[in-house]
Coordinates of C-alpha atoms in Angstrom, one line a residue:
A1 CA 65.4 102.5 107.6
E2 CA 64.7 99.0 106.2
L3 CA 66.4 97.6 109.2
N4 CA 64.1 95.8 111.8
V5 CA 64.2 94.9 115.4
K6 CA 65.2 91.4 114.8
Q7 CA 68.4 92.6 113.0
W8 CA 69.4 94.5 116.1
R9 CA 68.3 91.9 118.6
D10 CA 70.4 89.2 117.1
P11 CA 74.1 88.9 117.1
V12 CA 75.6 90.5 113.9
G13 CA 79.0 90.5 112.5
A14 CA 81.3 93.6 112.6
A15 CA 80.8 94.3 108.9
E16 CA 77.0 94.0 109.1
L17 CA 77.0 96.2 112.1
A18 CA 79.1 98.9 110.4
G19 CA 76.8 98.8 107.4
A20 CA 73.7 99.1 109.6
V21 CA 75.2 102.2 111.3
A22 CA 76.2 103.7 108.0
G23 CA 72.8 103.1 106.7
I24 CA 71.2 104.9 109.6
V25 CA 73.5 108.0 109.2
A26 CA 72.7 108.0 105.5
C27 CA 69.0 108.0 106.1
L28 CA 69.4 110.9 108.6
E29 CA 71.6 112.9 106.2
E30 CA 69.0 112.4 103.4
A31 CA 66.0 113.1 105.3
S32 CA 64.0 115.6 103.2
G33 CA 62.8 117.7 106.2
P34 CA 62.3 118.1 109.9
Q35 CA 59.2 115.8 109.9
S36 CA 61.2 113.1 108.0
Q37 CA 64.1 113.3 110.3
K38 CA 61.8 113.3 113.3
R39 CA 60.0 110.0 112.2
L40 CA 63.4 108.4 111.8
M41 CA 64.5 109.5 115.2
Q42 CA 61.2 108.1 116.7
W43 CA 61.8 104.7 115.0
L44 CA 65.4 104.6 116.4
E45 CA 64.2 105.5 119.9
G46 CA 61.5 103.0 119.7
L47 CA 64.1 100.3 118.5
L48 CA 66.2 101.1 121.4
E49 CA 63.4 101.0 123.9
S50 CA 62.1 97.8 122.5
V51 CA 65.0 95.8 123.7
E52 CA 65.1 97.5 127.3
D53 CA 63.5 94.4 128.7
L54 CA 66.2 92.3 127.6
P55 CA 69.1 93.3 129.7
Y56 CA 72.0 91.6 127.7
K57 CA 70.7 92.5 124.3
G58 CA 69.5 95.9 125.5
R59 CA 73.0 96.8 126.7
A60 CA 74.4 95.6 123.4
V61 CA 72.2 97.8 121.3
A62 CA 72.7 100.7 123.7
N63 CA 76.5 100.4 123.4
V64 CA 76.1 100.4 119.6
F65 CA 74.2 103.7 119.9
V66 CA 76.7 105.1 122.5
F67 CA 79.8 104.3 120.5
D68 CA 79.4 103.3 116.9
L69 CA 76.3 105.4 115.9
D70 CA 77.4 108.4 118.1
A71 CA 80.8 108.4 116.5
A72 CA 79.3 108.2 113.0
L73 CA 76.9 111.1 113.7
G74 CA 79.7 113.2 115.3
I75 CA 81.4 113.4 111.8
T76 CA 78.6 115.5 110.4
S77 CA 77.8 118.7 112.2
A78 CA 74.3 119.0 110.7
L79 CA 73.4 116.0 112.6
E80 CA 74.3 117.3 116.1
G81 CA 70.6 117.6 117.1
P82 CA 69.7 113.9 116.3
R83 CA 73.0 113.0 117.9
G84 CA 72.2 114.8 121.2
R85 CA 68.7 113.3 121.3
L86 CA 70.0 109.8 120.8
L87 CA 72.5 110.2 123.5
D88 CA 69.9 111.5 125.9
T89 CA 67.5 108.5 125.0
T90 CA 70.3 105.9 125.2
H91 CA 71.4 107.3 128.6
S92 CA 67.9 107.0 129.9
V93 CA 67.7 103.4 128.8
I94 CA 71.1 102.5 130.3
E95 CA 70.2 104.2 133.5
R96 CA 67.0 102.1 133.8
L97 CA 69.0 99.0 132.9
C98 CA 71.4 99.9 135.7
Q99 CA 68.6 100.3 138.2
Q100 CA 67.2 96.9 137.3
N101 CA 70.7 95.4 137.8
P102 CA 72.2 97.3 140.7
N103 CA 74.9 94.7 141.3
D104 CA 76.0 94.4 137.7
A105 CA 79.5 96.0 137.5
Q106 CA 79.4 96.1 133.6
A107 CA 75.9 98.0 133.6
A108 CA 77.4 100.5 136.0
R109 CA 80.4 101.0 133.7
D110 CA 78.2 101.4 130.7
L111 CA 76.2 104.0 132.7
S112 CA 79.4 106.0 133.5
V113 CA 80.5 106.0 129.8
S114 CA 77.1 107.1 128.8
Q115 CA 77.4 110.1 131.3
E116 CA 80.9 110.8 130.0
R117 CA 79.7 110.9 126.4
L118 CA 76.8 113.3 127.3
G119 CA 79.3 115.6 129.0
D120 CA 81.6 115.5 126.0
F121 CA 78.6 116.4 123.6
N122 CA 77.5 119.3 125.8
L123 CA 81.0 120.7 126.1
R124 CA 81.5 120.5 122.3
R125 CA 78.1 122.0 121.5
G126 CA 78.6 125.1 123.7
E127 CA 75.1 126.5 123.8
S128 CA 73.7 128.3 126.8
G129 CA 73.7 126.0 129.8
D130 CA 75.8 123.3 128.2
A131 CA 78.8 123.9 130.3
D132 CA 76.6 123.3 133.5
R133 CA 75.2 120.1 131.8
A134 CA 78.6 118.9 130.9
L135 CA 79.9 119.4 134.4
E136 CA 77.0 117.7 136.0
A137 CA 77.4 114.6 133.5
Y138 CA 81.2 114.3 134.3
Q139 CA 80.4 114.6 138.0
Q140 CA 77.7 111.8 137.8
S141 CA 80.2 109.6 135.7
L142 CA 82.8 110.3 138.4
D143 CA 80.4 109.3 141.2
T144 CA 79.5 106.1 139.3
R145 CA 83.1 105.2 138.9
Q146 CA 84.0 105.9 142.5
R147 CA 81.3 103.5 143.6
L148 CA 82.7 100.9 141.2
Y149 CA 86.1 101.4 142.4
Q150 CA 85.3 101.3 146.1
Q151 CA 83.4 98.0 145.5
N152 CA 86.4 96.6 143.5
P153 CA 89.7 98.3 144.6
N154 CA 91.8 95.6 143.0
D155 CA 90.1 95.9 139.7
A156 CA 92.5 97.7 137.2
Q157 CA 89.8 98.7 134.8
A158 CA 87.7 100.4 137.5
A159 CA 90.9 102.3 138.8
R160 CA 91.7 103.4 135.2
D161 CA 88.1 104.4 134.5
L162 CA 88.1 106.5 137.8
S163 CA 91.5 108.3 136.8
V164 CA 90.0 109.1 133.4
S165 CA 87.0 110.8 135.1
H166 CA 89.3 112.9 137.2
D167 CA 91.2 113.9 134.2
R168 CA 88.0 114.9 132.4
L169 CA 86.9 117.1 135.4
G170 CA 90.5 118.6 135.4
D171 CA 90.3 119.4 131.8
F172 CA 86.8 120.9 132.1
Y173 CA 87.8 123.2 135.1
L174 CA 91.0 124.2 133.2
R175 CA 88.9 125.1 130.0
R176 CA 86.2 127.0 131.9
G177 CA 88.6 129.1 133.8
E178 CA 86.4 130.6 136.5
S179 CA 87.5 131.7 139.9
G180 CA 88.8 128.6 141.8
D181 CA 88.9 126.5 138.8
A182 CA 92.7 126.3 138.6
D183 CA 92.7 124.7 142.0
R184 CA 89.8 122.5 141.2
A185 CA 91.7 121.4 138.1
L186 CA 94.9 120.7 140.0
E187 CA 93.0 118.6 142.6
A188 CA 91.4 116.6 139.9
F189 CA 94.8 116.0 138.2
Q190 CA 96.3 115.0 141.5
Q191 CA 93.6 112.6 142.3
S192 CA 94.0 111.0 138.9
L193 CA 97.8 110.9 139.4
D194 CA 97.4 109.2 142.8
T195 CA 95.1 106.5 141.4
R196 CA 97.5 105.7 138.5
Q197 CA 100.5 105.7 140.9
R198 CA 98.7 103.0 143.0
L199 CA 97.8 101.1 139.8
N200 CA 101.4 101.2 138.5
Q201 CA 102.7 100.1 141.9
Q202 CA 100.3 97.2 141.8
N203 CA 101.1 96.2 138.2
P204 CA 104.7 97.3 137.7
N205 CA 105.0 95.3 134.4
D206 CA 101.7 96.5 132.9
A207 CA 102.5 98.8 129.9
Q208 CA 99.0 100.4 130.0
A209 CA 99.3 101.3 133.7
A210 CA 102.8 102.9 133.1
R211 CA 101.7 104.7 130.0
D212 CA 98.6 106.1 132.0
L213 CA 100.9 107.2 134.8
S214 CA 103.1 109.1 132.3
I215 CA 100.0 110.9 130.9
S216 CA 99.1 112.1 134.5
L217 CA 102.5 113.4 135.1
N218 CA 102.6 115.2 131.7
K219 CA 99.2 116.8 132.5
Q220 CA 100.6 117.9 136.0
G221 CA 103.7 119.3 134.3
D222 CA 101.6 121.1 131.7
F223 CA 99.4 122.6 134.5
Y224 CA 102.4 124.0 136.3
L225 CA 104.0 125.5 133.3
R226 CA 100.8 127.1 132.4
R227 CA 100.0 128.4 135.8
G228 CA 103.5 129.9 136.0
G229 CA 103.4 130.8 139.8
S230 CA 106.3 130.8 142.1
G231 CA 108.2 127.4 142.0
D232 CA 105.9 126.1 139.3
A233 CA 108.8 125.8 136.7
D234 CA 110.6 123.4 139.1
R235 CA 107.3 121.4 139.8
A236 CA 106.7 121.2 136.0
L237 CA 110.3 119.9 135.4
E238 CA 110.0 117.4 138.3
A239 CA 106.8 116.1 136.7
Y240 CA 108.4 115.8 133.2
Q241 CA 111.4 114.1 134.5
K242 CA 109.3 111.6 136.4
C243 CA 107.3 111.0 133.2
H244 CA 110.5 110.5 131.3
E245 CA 111.8 108.0 133.9
T246 CA 108.6 106.1 133.7
L247 CA 108.7 106.0 129.9
E248 CA 112.3 105.0 129.8
R249 CA 111.6 101.9 132.0
L250 CA 108.6 101.1 129.8
Y251 CA 110.7 101.3 126.6
Q252 CA 113.5 99.1 128.2
Q253 CA 110.9 96.5 129.0
N254 CA 109.4 96.7 125.5
P255 CA 112.3 97.7 123.1
N256 CA 110.2 96.4 120.0
D257 CA 107.3 98.5 120.9
A258 CA 106.7 101.2 118.5
Q259 CA 104.4 103.1 120.7
A260 CA 106.6 102.9 123.7
A261 CA 109.5 104.3 121.5
R262 CA 107.2 107.1 120.2
D263 CA 106.2 108.0 123.7
L264 CA 109.8 108.3 124.8
S265 CA 110.8 110.4 121.8
V266 CA 107.9 112.8 122.7
S267 CA 109.1 113.0 126.4
H268 CA 112.6 113.9 125.1
E269 CA 110.9 116.6 123.0
R270 CA 109.0 117.8 125.9
L271 CA 112.1 118.2 128.1
G272 CA 113.8 120.1 125.2
D273 CA 110.8 122.5 125.0
F274 CA 110.9 123.1 128.7
Y275 CA 114.8 123.9 128.7
L276 CA 114.3 126.0 125.6
R277 CA 111.6 128.0 127.3
R278 CA 113.4 128.3 130.7
G279 CA 116.6 129.6 129.0
G280 CA 118.8 129.2 132.1
S281 CA 122.7 128.5 132.1
G282 CA 123.3 125.3 130.3
D283 CA 119.8 124.9 129.0
A284 CA 120.7 125.4 125.4
D285 CA 122.9 122.3 125.5
R286 CA 120.2 120.4 127.5
T287 CA 117.7 121.3 124.8
L288 CA 120.0 120.2 121.9
E289 CA 120.9 116.9 123.6
A290 CA 117.0 116.3 124.3
Y291 CA 116.0 117.1 120.7
Q292 CA 118.8 114.9 119.3
Q293 CA 117.8 112.0 121.5
S294 CA 114.2 112.4 120.3
L295 CA 115.5 112.5 116.7
E296 CA 117.5 109.3 117.0
I297 CA 114.4 107.4 118.2
D298 CA 112.3 108.9 115.4
E299 CA 114.9 107.9 112.8
R300 CA 114.9 104.3 114.1
L301 CA 111.2 104.1 114.0
Y302 CA 111.2 105.5 110.4
H303 CA 113.8 103.1 109.0
Q304 CA 112.1 100.2 110.6
N305 CA 108.7 101.4 109.2
P306 CA 109.4 103.6 106.1
N307 CA 105.8 103.2 105.0
D308 CA 104.3 104.3 108.4
A309 CA 102.8 107.8 108.0
Q310 CA 103.0 108.3 111.9
A311 CA 106.7 107.4 111.9
A312 CA 107.4 109.7 108.9
R313 CA 105.5 112.6 110.6
G314 CA 107.3 112.1 113.8
L315 CA 110.7 112.3 112.2
S316 CA 109.8 115.3 110.1
V317 CA 108.6 117.1 113.3
S318 CA 111.8 116.3 115.1
L319 CA 113.9 117.6 112.2
N320 CA 111.8 120.8 112.2
K321 CA 112.4 121.3 116.0
L322 CA 116.2 120.7 115.5
G323 CA 116.2 123.2 112.6
D324 CA 114.3 125.8 114.7
F325 CA 116.8 125.3 117.6
Y326 CA 119.8 125.9 115.3
L327 CA 118.2 128.9 113.7
R328 CA 117.4 130.3 117.1
R329 CA 120.9 129.7 118.6
G330 CA 122.6 131.4 115.6
G331 CA 126.1 130.0 116.3
S332 CA 128.8 129.3 113.8
G333 CA 127.5 126.8 111.2
D334 CA 124.0 126.7 112.7
A335 CA 122.4 128.2 109.5
D336 CA 123.7 125.3 107.5
R337 CA 122.6 122.9 110.1
A338 CA 119.1 124.4 110.2
L339 CA 118.8 124.3 106.4
E340 CA 119.9 120.7 106.4
A341 CA 117.3 119.7 109.1
Y342 CA 114.5 121.6 107.2
Q343 CA 115.5 120.0 103.9
Q344 CA 115.4 116.6 105.4
S345 CA 112.0 117.3 107.0
L346 CA 110.8 118.3 103.5
D347 CA 112.3 115.2 101.9
T348 CA 110.4 113.1 104.4
R349 CA 107.0 114.8 103.9
Q350 CA 107.1 114.7 100.1
P351 CA 106.9 111.0 99.7
L352 CA 104.5 110.8 102.5
Y353 CA 102.1 113.3 100.6
Q354 CA 102.7 111.4 97.3
Q355 CA 101.7 108.1 98.9
N356 CA 98.6 109.7 100.6
P357 CA 97.5 112.7 98.2
N358 CA 94.1 112.8 99.8
D359 CA 95.5 113.0 103.4
A360 CA 94.7 116.5 104.6
Q361 CA 97.3 116.1 107.4
A362 CA 100.0 115.1 105.0
A363 CA 99.3 118.1 102.6
R364 CA 99.3 120.5 105.5
D365 CA 102.6 119.2 106.8
L366 CA 104.1 119.5 103.4
S367 CA 103.0 123.0 103.0
V368 CA 104.5 124.0 106.3
S369 CA 107.8 122.6 105.3
H370 CA 107.9 124.6 102.0
E371 CA 106.9 127.7 104.2
R372 CA 109.7 127.1 106.6
L373 CA 112.3 126.8 103.9
G374 CA 110.9 130.0 102.3
D375 CA 111.2 131.8 105.8
F376 CA 114.8 130.5 106.0
Y377 CA 115.8 131.7 102.6
L378 CA 114.2 135.1 103.2
R379 CA 116.1 135.4 106.5
R380 CA 119.4 134.4 105.2
G381 CA 119.4 136.7 102.3
E382 CA 122.2 135.3 100.2
S383 CA 122.5 135.5 96.5
G384 CA 119.6 133.6 94.9
D385 CA 117.7 133.2 98.2
A386 CA 114.9 135.6 97.2
D387 CA 114.1 133.3 94.2
R388 CA 114.4 130.2 96.4
A389 CA 112.1 131.7 99.1
L390 CA 109.5 132.7 96.3
E391 CA 109.6 129.1 94.9
A392 CA 109.1 127.6 98.4
Y393 CA 106.2 129.9 99.1
Q394 CA 104.6 129.1 95.7
Q395 CA 104.9 125.4 96.2
S396 CA 103.2 125.9 99.8
L397 CA 100.5 127.9 98.1
D398 CA 99.9 125.3 95.5
T399 CA 99.7 122.6 98.1
R400 CA 97.2 124.6 100.2
Q401 CA 95.1 125.4 97.1
R402 CA 94.7 121.7 96.3
L403 CA 93.8 121.0 99.9
N404 CA 91.1 123.8 99.9
Q405 CA 89.6 122.4 96.6
Q406 CA 89.5 119.0 98.2
N407 CA 88.0 120.3 101.4
P408 CA 85.9 123.4 100.5
N409 CA 83.9 123.2 103.8
D410 CA 87.1 122.9 105.9
A411 CA 87.4 126.4 107.8

């Protein structure tokens, strides 16, 4: 709380800004009681409003509150009250700044982001009336972005922001699940897809536009698969295949782009999951082919970046998928193939955990691998398999006990 208005008004470096945000969060966490926290909140709100008459600097401070400080407060559930209050205050300031500068596109964009953040906060908090507040905020964000897009139909950022708003509304309706919400969700996802298709056609070599289009196609595929109505399986497959074609083109244009390769791998995996679920004639072969193609990409990524945790995790997941497939198919030699895949997945996850012993995800993944091997041995039931299963389960338990000790408040 030793910060003063000048520190916020004047440009500061990234490290200084991060330190200031961390200091505020620490003060809020250490506040001895409601009155102390209330005084600090009043100071923060006063600080924000003190720069409202300086449009450029006011916007800069507001953005610090909306992004940096909001994200930092979001880590600690005990600070949910101050976080909501700051979001409300920041939104009011940004709204007034926008009214003072009605032709400023950046001010309007800041407002739409603030509205979206308010929606996210209310949806996450989930108290009485919060769903309606979230919907209202998402709708306001969409309205703001529609105006921006209509004023700037060739602005790729405005188009992208609009598609994100449609997606947010679609996700909201899908989550709420009231009468008519499925149709509303589909309409929102379709509007997002339409916007991204136009953006991709206008910018065929733009990797971000292609990736955004693939996300919309995946959302639509997931929607149809979840709804499960007549013809929805075919619609889902068509969406997944179009997504796959988009990502293949993107990867061919950017063969050294790890993200493009990872996205293509996930697309193969999604197609494999679809075929496995459908279970039609020839689908087992299609599933295996898709999983193997996903694995080949993940192996290349891992060999290119052996110290990359994401690449290691992607490879281990692909190996587990393949192991599960072989175990389910149960053909001649499939048990050995499944065991080999599970063992390779474990071998990938063990060094990842050793390199990152405090990484909860790495620990969780390792425990799952031990458990999978235990299940395999228990199911196979050959001589010595009971001991092998027990050992694997014990190793899984040991890993989870360490994880629990490191994170006692993690449900």
